[in-house]
mmCIF file of C-alpha atoms in Angstrom:
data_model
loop_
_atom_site.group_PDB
_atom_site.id
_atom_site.type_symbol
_atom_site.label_atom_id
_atom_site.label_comp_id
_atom_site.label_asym_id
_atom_site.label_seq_id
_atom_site.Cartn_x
_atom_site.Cartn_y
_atom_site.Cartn_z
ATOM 1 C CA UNK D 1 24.535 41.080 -0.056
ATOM 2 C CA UNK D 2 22.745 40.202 2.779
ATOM 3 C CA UNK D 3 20.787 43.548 2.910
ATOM 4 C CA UNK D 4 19.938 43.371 -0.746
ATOM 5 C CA UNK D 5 18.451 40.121 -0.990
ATOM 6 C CA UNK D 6 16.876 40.211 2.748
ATOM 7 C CA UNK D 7 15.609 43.308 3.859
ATOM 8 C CA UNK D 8 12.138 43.081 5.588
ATOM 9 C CA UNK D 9 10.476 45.981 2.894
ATOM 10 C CA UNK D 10 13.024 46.618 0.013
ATOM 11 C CA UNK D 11 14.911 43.016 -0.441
ATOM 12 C CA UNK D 12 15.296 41.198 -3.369
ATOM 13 C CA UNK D 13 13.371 38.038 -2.121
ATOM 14 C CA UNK D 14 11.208 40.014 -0.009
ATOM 15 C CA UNK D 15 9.386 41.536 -2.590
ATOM 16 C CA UNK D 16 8.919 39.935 -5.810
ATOM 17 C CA UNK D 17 8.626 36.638 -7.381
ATOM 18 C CA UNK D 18 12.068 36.752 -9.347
ATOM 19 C CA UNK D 19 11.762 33.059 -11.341
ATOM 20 C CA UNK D 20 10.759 32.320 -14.574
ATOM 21 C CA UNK D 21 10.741 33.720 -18.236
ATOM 22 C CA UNK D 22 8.900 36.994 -16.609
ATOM 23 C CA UNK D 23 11.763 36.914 -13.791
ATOM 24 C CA UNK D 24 15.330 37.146 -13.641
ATOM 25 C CA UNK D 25 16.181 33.266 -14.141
ATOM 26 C CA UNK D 26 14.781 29.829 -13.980
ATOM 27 C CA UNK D 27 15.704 27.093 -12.036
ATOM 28 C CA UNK D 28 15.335 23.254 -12.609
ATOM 29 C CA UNK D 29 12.192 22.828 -11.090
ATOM 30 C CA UNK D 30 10.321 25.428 -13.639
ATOM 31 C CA UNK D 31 12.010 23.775 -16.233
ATOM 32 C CA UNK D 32 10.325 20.084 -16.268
ATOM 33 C CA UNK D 33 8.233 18.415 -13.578
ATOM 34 C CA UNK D 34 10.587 15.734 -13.841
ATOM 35 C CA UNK D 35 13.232 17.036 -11.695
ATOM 36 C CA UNK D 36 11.188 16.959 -8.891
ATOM 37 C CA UNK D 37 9.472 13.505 -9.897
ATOM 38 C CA UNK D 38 13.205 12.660 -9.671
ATOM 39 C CA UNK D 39 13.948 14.093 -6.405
ATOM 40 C CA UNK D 40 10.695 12.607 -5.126
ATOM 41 C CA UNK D 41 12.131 9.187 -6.346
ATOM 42 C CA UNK D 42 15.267 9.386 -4.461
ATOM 43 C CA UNK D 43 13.720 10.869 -1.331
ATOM 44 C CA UNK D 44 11.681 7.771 -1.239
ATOM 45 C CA UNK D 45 15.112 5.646 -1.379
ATOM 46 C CA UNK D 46 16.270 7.722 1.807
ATOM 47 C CA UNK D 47 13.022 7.014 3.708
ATOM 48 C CA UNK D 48 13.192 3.311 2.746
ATOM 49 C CA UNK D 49 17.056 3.439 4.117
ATOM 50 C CA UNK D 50 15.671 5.188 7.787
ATOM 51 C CA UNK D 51 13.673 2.410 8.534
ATOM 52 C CA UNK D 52 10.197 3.502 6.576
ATOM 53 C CA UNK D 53 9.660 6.022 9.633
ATOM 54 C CA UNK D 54 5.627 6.166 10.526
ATOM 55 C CA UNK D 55 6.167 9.950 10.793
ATOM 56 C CA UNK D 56 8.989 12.808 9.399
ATOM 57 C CA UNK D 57 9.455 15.986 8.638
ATOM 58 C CA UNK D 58 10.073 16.722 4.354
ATOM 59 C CA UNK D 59 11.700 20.040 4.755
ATOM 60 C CA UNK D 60 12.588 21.866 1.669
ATOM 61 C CA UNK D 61 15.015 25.438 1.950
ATOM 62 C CA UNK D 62 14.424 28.146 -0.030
ATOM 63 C CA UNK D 63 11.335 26.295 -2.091
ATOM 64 C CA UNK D 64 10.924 29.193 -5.033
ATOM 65 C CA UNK D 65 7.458 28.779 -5.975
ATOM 66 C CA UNK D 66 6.857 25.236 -4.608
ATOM 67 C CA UNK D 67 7.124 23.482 -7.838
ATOM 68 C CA UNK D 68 9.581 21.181 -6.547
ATOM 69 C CA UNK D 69 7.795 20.260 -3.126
ATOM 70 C CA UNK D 70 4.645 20.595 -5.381
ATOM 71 C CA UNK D 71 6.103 17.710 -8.122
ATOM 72 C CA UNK D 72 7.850 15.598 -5.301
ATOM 73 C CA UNK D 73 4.181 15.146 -3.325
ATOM 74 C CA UNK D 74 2.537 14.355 -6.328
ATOM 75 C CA UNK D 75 5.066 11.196 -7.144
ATOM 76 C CA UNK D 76 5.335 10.192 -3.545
ATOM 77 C CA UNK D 77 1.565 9.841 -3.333
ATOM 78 C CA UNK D 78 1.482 8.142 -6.683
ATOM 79 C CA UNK D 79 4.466 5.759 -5.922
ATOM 80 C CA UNK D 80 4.491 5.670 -2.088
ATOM 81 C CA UNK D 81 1.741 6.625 -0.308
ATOM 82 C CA UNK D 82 2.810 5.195 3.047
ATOM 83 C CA UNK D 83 5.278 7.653 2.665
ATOM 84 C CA UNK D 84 3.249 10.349 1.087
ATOM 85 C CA UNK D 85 0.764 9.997 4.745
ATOM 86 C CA UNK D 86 3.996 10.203 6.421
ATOM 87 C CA UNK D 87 5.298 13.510 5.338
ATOM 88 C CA UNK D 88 4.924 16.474 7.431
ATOM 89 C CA UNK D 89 5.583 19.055 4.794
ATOM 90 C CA UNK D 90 8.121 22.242 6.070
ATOM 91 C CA UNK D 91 9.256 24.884 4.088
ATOM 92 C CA UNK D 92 12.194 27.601 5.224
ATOM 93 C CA UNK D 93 11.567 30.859 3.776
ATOM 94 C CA UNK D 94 11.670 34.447 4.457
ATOM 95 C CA UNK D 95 9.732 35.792 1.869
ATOM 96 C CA UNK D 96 6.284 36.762 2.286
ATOM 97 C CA UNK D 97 5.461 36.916 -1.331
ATOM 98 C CA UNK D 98 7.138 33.583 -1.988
ATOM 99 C CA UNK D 99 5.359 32.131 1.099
ATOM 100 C CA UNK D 100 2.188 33.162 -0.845
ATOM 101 C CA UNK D 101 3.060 31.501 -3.554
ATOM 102 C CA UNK D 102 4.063 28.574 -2.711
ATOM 103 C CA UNK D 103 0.682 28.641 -0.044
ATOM 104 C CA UNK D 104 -0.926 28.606 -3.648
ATOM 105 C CA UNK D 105 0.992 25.734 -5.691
ATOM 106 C CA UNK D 106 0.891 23.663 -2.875
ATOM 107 C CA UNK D 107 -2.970 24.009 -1.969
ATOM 108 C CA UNK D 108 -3.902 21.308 0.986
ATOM 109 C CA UNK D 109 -0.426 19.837 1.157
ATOM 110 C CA UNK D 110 -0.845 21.135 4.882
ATOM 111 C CA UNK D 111 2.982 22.747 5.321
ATOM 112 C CA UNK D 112 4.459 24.172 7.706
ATOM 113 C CA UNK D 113 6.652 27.675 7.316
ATOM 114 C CA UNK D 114 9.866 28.576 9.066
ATOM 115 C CA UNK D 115 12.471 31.297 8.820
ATOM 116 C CA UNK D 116 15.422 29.280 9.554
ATOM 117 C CA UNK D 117 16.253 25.708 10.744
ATOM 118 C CA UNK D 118 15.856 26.437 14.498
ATOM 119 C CA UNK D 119 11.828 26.290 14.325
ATOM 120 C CA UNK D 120 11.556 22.794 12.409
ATOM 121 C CA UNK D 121 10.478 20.368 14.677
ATOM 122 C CA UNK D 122 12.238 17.226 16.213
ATOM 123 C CA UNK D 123 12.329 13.711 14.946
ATOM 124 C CA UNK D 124 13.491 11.747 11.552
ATOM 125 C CA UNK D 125 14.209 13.960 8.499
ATOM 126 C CA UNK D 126 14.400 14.594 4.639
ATOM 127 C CA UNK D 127 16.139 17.922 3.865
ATOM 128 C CA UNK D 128 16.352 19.416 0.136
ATOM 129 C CA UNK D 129 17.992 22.448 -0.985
ATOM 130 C CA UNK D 130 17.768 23.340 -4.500
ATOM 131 C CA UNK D 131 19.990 26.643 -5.853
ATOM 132 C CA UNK D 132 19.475 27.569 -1.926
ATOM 133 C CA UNK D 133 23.045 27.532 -0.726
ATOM 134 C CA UNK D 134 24.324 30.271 -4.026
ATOM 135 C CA UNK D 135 22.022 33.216 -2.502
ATOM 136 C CA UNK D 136 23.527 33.155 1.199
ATOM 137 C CA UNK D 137 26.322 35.488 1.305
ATOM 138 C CA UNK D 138 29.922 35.713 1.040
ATOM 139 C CA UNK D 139 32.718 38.189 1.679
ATOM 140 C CA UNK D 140 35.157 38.673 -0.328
ATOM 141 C CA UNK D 141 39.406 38.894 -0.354
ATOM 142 C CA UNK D 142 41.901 40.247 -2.625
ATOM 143 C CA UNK D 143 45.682 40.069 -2.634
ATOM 144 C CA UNK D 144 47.276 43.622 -3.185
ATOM 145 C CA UNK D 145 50.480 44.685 -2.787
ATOM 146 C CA UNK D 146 51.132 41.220 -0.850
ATOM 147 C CA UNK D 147 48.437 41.311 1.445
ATOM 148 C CA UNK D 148 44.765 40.773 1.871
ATOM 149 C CA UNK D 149 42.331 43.318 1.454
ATOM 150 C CA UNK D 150 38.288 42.563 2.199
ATOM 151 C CA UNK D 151 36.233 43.820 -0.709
ATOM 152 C CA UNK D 152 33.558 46.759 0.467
ATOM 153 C CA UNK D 153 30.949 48.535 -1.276
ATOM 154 C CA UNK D 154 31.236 52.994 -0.550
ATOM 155 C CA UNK D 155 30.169 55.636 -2.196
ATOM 156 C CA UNK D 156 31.190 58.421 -3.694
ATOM 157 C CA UNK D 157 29.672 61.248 -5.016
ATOM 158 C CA UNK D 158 26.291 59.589 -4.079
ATOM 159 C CA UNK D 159 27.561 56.543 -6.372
ATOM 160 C CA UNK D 160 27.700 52.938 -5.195
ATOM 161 C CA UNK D 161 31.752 51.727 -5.640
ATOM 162 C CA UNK D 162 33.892 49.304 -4.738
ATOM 163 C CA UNK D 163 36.695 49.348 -2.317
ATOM 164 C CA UNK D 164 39.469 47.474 -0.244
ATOM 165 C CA UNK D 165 39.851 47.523 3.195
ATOM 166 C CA UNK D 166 42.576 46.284 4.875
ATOM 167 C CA UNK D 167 41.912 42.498 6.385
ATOM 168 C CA UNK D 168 43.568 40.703 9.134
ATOM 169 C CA UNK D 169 44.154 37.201 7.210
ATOM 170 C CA UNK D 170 46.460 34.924 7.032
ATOM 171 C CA UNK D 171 47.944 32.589 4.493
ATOM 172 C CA UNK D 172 49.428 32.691 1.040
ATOM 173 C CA UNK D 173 48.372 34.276 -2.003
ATOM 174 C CA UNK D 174 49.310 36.046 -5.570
ATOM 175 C CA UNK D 175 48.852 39.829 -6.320
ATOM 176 C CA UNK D 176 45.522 40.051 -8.069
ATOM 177 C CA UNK D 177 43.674 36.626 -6.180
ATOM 178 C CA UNK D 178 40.375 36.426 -5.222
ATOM 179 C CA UNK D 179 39.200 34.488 -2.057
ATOM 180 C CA UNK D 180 35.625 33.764 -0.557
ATOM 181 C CA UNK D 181 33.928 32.660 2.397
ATOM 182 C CA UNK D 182 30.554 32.178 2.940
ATOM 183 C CA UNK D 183 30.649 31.584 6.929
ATOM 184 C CA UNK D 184 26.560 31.959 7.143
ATOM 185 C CA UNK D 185 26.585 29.094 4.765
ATOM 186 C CA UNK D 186 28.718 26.877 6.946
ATOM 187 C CA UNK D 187 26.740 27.840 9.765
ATOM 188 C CA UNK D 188 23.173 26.482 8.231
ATOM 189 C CA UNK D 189 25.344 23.031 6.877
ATOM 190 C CA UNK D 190 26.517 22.390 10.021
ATOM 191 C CA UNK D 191 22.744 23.278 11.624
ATOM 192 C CA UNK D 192 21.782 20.241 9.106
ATOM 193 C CA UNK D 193 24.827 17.979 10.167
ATOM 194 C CA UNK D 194 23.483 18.182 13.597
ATOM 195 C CA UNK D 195 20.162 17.615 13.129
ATOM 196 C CA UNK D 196 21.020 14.586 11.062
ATOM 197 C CA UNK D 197 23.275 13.453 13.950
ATOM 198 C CA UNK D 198 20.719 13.863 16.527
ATOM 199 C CA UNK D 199 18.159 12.251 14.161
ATOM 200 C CA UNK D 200 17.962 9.621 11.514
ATOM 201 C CA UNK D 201 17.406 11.265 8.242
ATOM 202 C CA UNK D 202 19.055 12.726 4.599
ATOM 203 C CA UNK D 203 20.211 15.908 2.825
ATOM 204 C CA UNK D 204 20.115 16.322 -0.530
ATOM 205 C CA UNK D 205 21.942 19.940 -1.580
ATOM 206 C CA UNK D 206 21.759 21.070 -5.570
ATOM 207 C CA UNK D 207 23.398 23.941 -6.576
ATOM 208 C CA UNK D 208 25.845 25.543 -9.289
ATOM 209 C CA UNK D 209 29.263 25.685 -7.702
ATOM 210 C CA UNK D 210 33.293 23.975 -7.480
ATOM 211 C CA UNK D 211 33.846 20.807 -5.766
ATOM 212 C CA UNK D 212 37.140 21.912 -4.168
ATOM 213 C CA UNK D 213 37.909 25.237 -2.388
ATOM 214 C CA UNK D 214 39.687 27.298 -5.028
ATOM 215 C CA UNK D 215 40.262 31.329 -5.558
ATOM 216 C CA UNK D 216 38.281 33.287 -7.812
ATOM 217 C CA UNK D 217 35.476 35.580 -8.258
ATOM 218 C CA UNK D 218 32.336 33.898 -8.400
ATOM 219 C CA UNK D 219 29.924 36.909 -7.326
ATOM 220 C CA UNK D 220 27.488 38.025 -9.682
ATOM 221 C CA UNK D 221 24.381 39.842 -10.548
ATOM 222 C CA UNK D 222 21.437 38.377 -13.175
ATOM 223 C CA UNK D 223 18.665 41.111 -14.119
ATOM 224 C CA UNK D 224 16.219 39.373 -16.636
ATOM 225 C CA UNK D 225 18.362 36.842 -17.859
ATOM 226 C CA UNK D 226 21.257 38.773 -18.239
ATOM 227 C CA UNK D 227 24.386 39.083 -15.881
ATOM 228 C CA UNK D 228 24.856 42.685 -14.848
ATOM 229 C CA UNK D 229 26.573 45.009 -12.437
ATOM 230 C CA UNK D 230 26.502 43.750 -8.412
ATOM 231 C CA UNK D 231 26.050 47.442 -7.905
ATOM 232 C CA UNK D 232 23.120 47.876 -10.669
ATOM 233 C CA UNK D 233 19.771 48.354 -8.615
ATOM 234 C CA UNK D 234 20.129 47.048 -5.470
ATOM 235 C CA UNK D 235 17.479 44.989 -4.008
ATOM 236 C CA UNK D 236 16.066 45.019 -7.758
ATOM 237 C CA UNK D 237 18.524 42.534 -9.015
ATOM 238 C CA UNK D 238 19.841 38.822 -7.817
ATOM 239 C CA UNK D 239 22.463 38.205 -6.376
ATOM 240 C CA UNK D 240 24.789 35.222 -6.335
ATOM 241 C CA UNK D 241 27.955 32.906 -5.901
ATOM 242 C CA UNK D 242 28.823 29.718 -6.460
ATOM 243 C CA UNK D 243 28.684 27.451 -3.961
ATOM 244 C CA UNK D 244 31.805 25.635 -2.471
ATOM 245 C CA UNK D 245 31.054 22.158 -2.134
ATOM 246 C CA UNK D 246 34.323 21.272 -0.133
ATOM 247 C CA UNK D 247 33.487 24.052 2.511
ATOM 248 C CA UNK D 248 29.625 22.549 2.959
ATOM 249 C CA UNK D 249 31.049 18.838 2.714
ATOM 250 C CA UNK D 250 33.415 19.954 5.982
ATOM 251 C CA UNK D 251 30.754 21.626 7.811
ATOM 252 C CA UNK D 252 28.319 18.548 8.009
ATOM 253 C CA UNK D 253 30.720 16.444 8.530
ATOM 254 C CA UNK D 254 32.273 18.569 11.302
ATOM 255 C CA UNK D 255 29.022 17.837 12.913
ATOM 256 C CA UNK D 256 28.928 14.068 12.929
ATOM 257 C CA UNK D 257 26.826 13.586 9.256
ATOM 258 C CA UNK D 258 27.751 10.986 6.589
ATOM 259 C CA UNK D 259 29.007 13.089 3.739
ATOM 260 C CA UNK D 260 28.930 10.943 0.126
ATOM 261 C CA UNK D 261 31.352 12.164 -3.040
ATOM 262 C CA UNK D 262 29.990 14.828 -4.985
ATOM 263 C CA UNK D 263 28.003 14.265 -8.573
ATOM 264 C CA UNK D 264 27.453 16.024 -11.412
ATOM 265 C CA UNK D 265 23.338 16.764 -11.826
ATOM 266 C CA UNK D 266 23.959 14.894 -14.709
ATOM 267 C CA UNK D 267 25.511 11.857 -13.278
ATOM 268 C CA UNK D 268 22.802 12.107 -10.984
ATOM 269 C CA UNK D 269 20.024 12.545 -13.476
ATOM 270 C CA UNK D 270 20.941 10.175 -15.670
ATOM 271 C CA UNK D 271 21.403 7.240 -12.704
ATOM 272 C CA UNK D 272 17.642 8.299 -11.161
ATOM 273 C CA UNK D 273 16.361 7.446 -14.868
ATOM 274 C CA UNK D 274 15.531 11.009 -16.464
ATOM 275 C CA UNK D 275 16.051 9.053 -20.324
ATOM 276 C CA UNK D 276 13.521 6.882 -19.354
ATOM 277 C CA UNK D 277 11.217 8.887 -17.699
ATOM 278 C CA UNK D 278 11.061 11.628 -20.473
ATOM 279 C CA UNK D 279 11.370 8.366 -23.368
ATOM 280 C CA UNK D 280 7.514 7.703 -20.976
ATOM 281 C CA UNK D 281 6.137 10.964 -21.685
ATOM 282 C CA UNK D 282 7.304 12.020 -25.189
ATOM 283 C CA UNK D 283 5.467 8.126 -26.548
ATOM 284 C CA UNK D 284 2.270 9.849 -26.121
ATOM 285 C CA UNK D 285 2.745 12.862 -27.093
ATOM 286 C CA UNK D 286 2.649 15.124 -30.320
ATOM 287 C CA UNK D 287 5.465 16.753 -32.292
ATOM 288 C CA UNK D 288 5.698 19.925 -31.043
ATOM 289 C CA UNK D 289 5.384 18.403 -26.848
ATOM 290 C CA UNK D 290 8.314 15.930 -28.238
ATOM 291 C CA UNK D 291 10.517 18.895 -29.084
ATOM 292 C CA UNK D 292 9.519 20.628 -25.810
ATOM 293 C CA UNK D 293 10.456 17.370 -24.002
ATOM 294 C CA UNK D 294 13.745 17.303 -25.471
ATOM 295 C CA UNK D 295 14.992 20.417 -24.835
ATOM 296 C CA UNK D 296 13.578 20.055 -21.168
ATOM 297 C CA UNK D 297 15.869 17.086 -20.985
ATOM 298 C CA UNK D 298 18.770 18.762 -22.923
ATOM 299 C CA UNK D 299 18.403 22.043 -20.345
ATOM 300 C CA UNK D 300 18.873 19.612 -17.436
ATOM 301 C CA UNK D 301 21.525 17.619 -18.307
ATOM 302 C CA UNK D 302 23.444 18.286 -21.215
ATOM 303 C CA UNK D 303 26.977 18.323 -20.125
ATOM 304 C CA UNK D 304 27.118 22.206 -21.644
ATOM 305 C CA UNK D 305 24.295 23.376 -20.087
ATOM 306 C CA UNK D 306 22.783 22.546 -16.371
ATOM 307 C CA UNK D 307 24.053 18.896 -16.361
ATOM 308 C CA UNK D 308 27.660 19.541 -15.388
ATOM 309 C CA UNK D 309 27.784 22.904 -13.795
ATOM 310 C CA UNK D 310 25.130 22.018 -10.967
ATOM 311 C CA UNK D 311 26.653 19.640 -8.522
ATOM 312 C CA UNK D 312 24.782 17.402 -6.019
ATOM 313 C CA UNK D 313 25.621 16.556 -2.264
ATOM 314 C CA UNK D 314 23.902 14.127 -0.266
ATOM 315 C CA UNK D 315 24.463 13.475 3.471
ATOM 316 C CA UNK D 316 22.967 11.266 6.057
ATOM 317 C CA UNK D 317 22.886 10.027 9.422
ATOM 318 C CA UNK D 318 25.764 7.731 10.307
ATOM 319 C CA UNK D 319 25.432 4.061 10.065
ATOM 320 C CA UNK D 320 22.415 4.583 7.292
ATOM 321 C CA UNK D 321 22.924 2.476 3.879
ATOM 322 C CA UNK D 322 24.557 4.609 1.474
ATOM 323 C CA UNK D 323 21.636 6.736 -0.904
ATOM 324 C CA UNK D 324 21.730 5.624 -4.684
ATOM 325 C CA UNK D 325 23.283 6.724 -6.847
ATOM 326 C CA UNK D 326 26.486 7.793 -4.894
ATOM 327 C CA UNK D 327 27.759 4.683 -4.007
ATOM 328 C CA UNK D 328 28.314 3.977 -7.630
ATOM 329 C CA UNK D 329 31.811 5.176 -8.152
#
């Protein structure tokens, strides 16, 4: 998975920019500026909660095309622009041909690029990760004939197939399960922990995943909006998984981080004002922008389609206020 999404010349990410109607998929940023008006808002909130720090670092993983940083900096300097002069802008990606993009959507914003975590500079900070966490990857067990197997990729015949290969792990299990682990994505949660134990600052993680560890088979592969084979083109298609939430949840707070219950995008949505915000834009508009608007809103977070699937994690520093909305329950 790794070597399919990551390779330096041939890797999924490396080469092409996969979002979109033209790509393979679209995330909620390319859907409506208003999710990242909404993220902006609530990033705000954080800063507000760390004191209103003169300087810190808004660092964004795995930005896509910058639409999300992009949308964020333009509500920040509309509705705080102490904040807005604040902002050192960093952005954690690999990709050379994303870098160039989001270089472009992002014009004189003045960022920063990194390929991991361990480059971003010192001091307070406001993390993001949208649909980040779902590309890092997993291995994979199966239970077979009472014990586990790890699943591997062969081939045969100068064919790409799938295989088992006998694992060293413990624990309990039915014929036929299917267990993951994503220990890179531990690793870069509990990076963040520390950082927001050695610093004041906030996380906010958004992703499509399960809110407590559970088996199954979550791997898959989406080639121009459709799901195909894992084993279909590699480095040509996407690969993902969902994310577990409990795992990430244990892993900052392994590290000393404030860790807040989990929320539905739509809980979260809904709470940061997205009815009233898209009620603002649809009063001036026409018909046909008022349909657009509504199935922008609908795409988000109807409970059928992005609302309840994508989950939301937010973590801080220890001893910061807790970050609207998730000390609602």
């Amino acid at each position: 998975m790794a070597l399919c999404l990551g390779a330096p010349d041939h890797g999924y990410y490396m080469s092409r920019d996969p979002f979109g109607a033209e790509g393979d998929f679209i995330t909620a940023p390319e859907v409506s500026q208003v999710f990242g008006e909404l993220i902006g808002v609530w990033c705000a909130g954080a800063w507000a909660a760390m004191g209103q720090p003169a300087a810190f670092n808004l660092v964004e993983l795995g930005p896509g095309r910058g639409t999300l940083m992009a949308d964020m900096l333009r509500t920040l300097a509309r509705a705080a622009p102490a904040m807005r002069a604040a902002a050192a802008v960093h952005l954690v990606d690999m990709s050379p041909v994303l870098r160039s993009l989001q270089a472009r959507t992002l014009g004189q914003a003045g960022a920063t690029w990194h390929e991991s975590l361990d480059s971003l500079p010192d001091g307070p900070t406001i993390l993001v990760a949208n649909e980040f966490f779902d590309a890092i990857p997993i291995r994979q067990f199966e239970r077979r004939d009472g014990r586990w197997h790890e699943r591997v990729i062969g081939l045969r015949e100068d064919k790409l197939v799938l295989g088992l290969a006998m694992a060293d792990l413990g624990g309990q299990g039915s014929d036929g399960d299917v267990i993951e682990f994503a220990p890179a994505r531990s690793d870069i949660a509990r990076a963040i922990g520390s950082r927001l134990r050695q610093h004041p600052g906030a996380a906010l993680i958004i992703d499509y995943g399960h809110a407590q560890t559970a088996p199954g088979d979550t791997l898959q592969a989406m080639r121009q909006h459709r799901q195909v084979s894992i084993l279909e083109t590699p480095g040509a298609t996407d690969l993902t998984s969902h994310v577990d939430f409990e795992a990430l949840a244990k892993a900052l707070a392994a590290e000393g981080a404030a860790v807040y219950p989990l929320l539905s995008q739509r809980a979260f949505l809904l709470a940061m004002g997205i009815e009233q915000r898209f009620a603002m834009l649809s009063a001036r508009a026409d018909a046909t922008t008022k349909a657009v608007l509504a199935r922008q809103m609908t795409r988000l977070a109807a409970a059928d389609q992005m609302g309840n699937l994508f989950k939301i994690l937010a973590a801080t520093s220890a001893g910061l206020a807790t970050p609207y909305p998730f000390g609602r329950q």
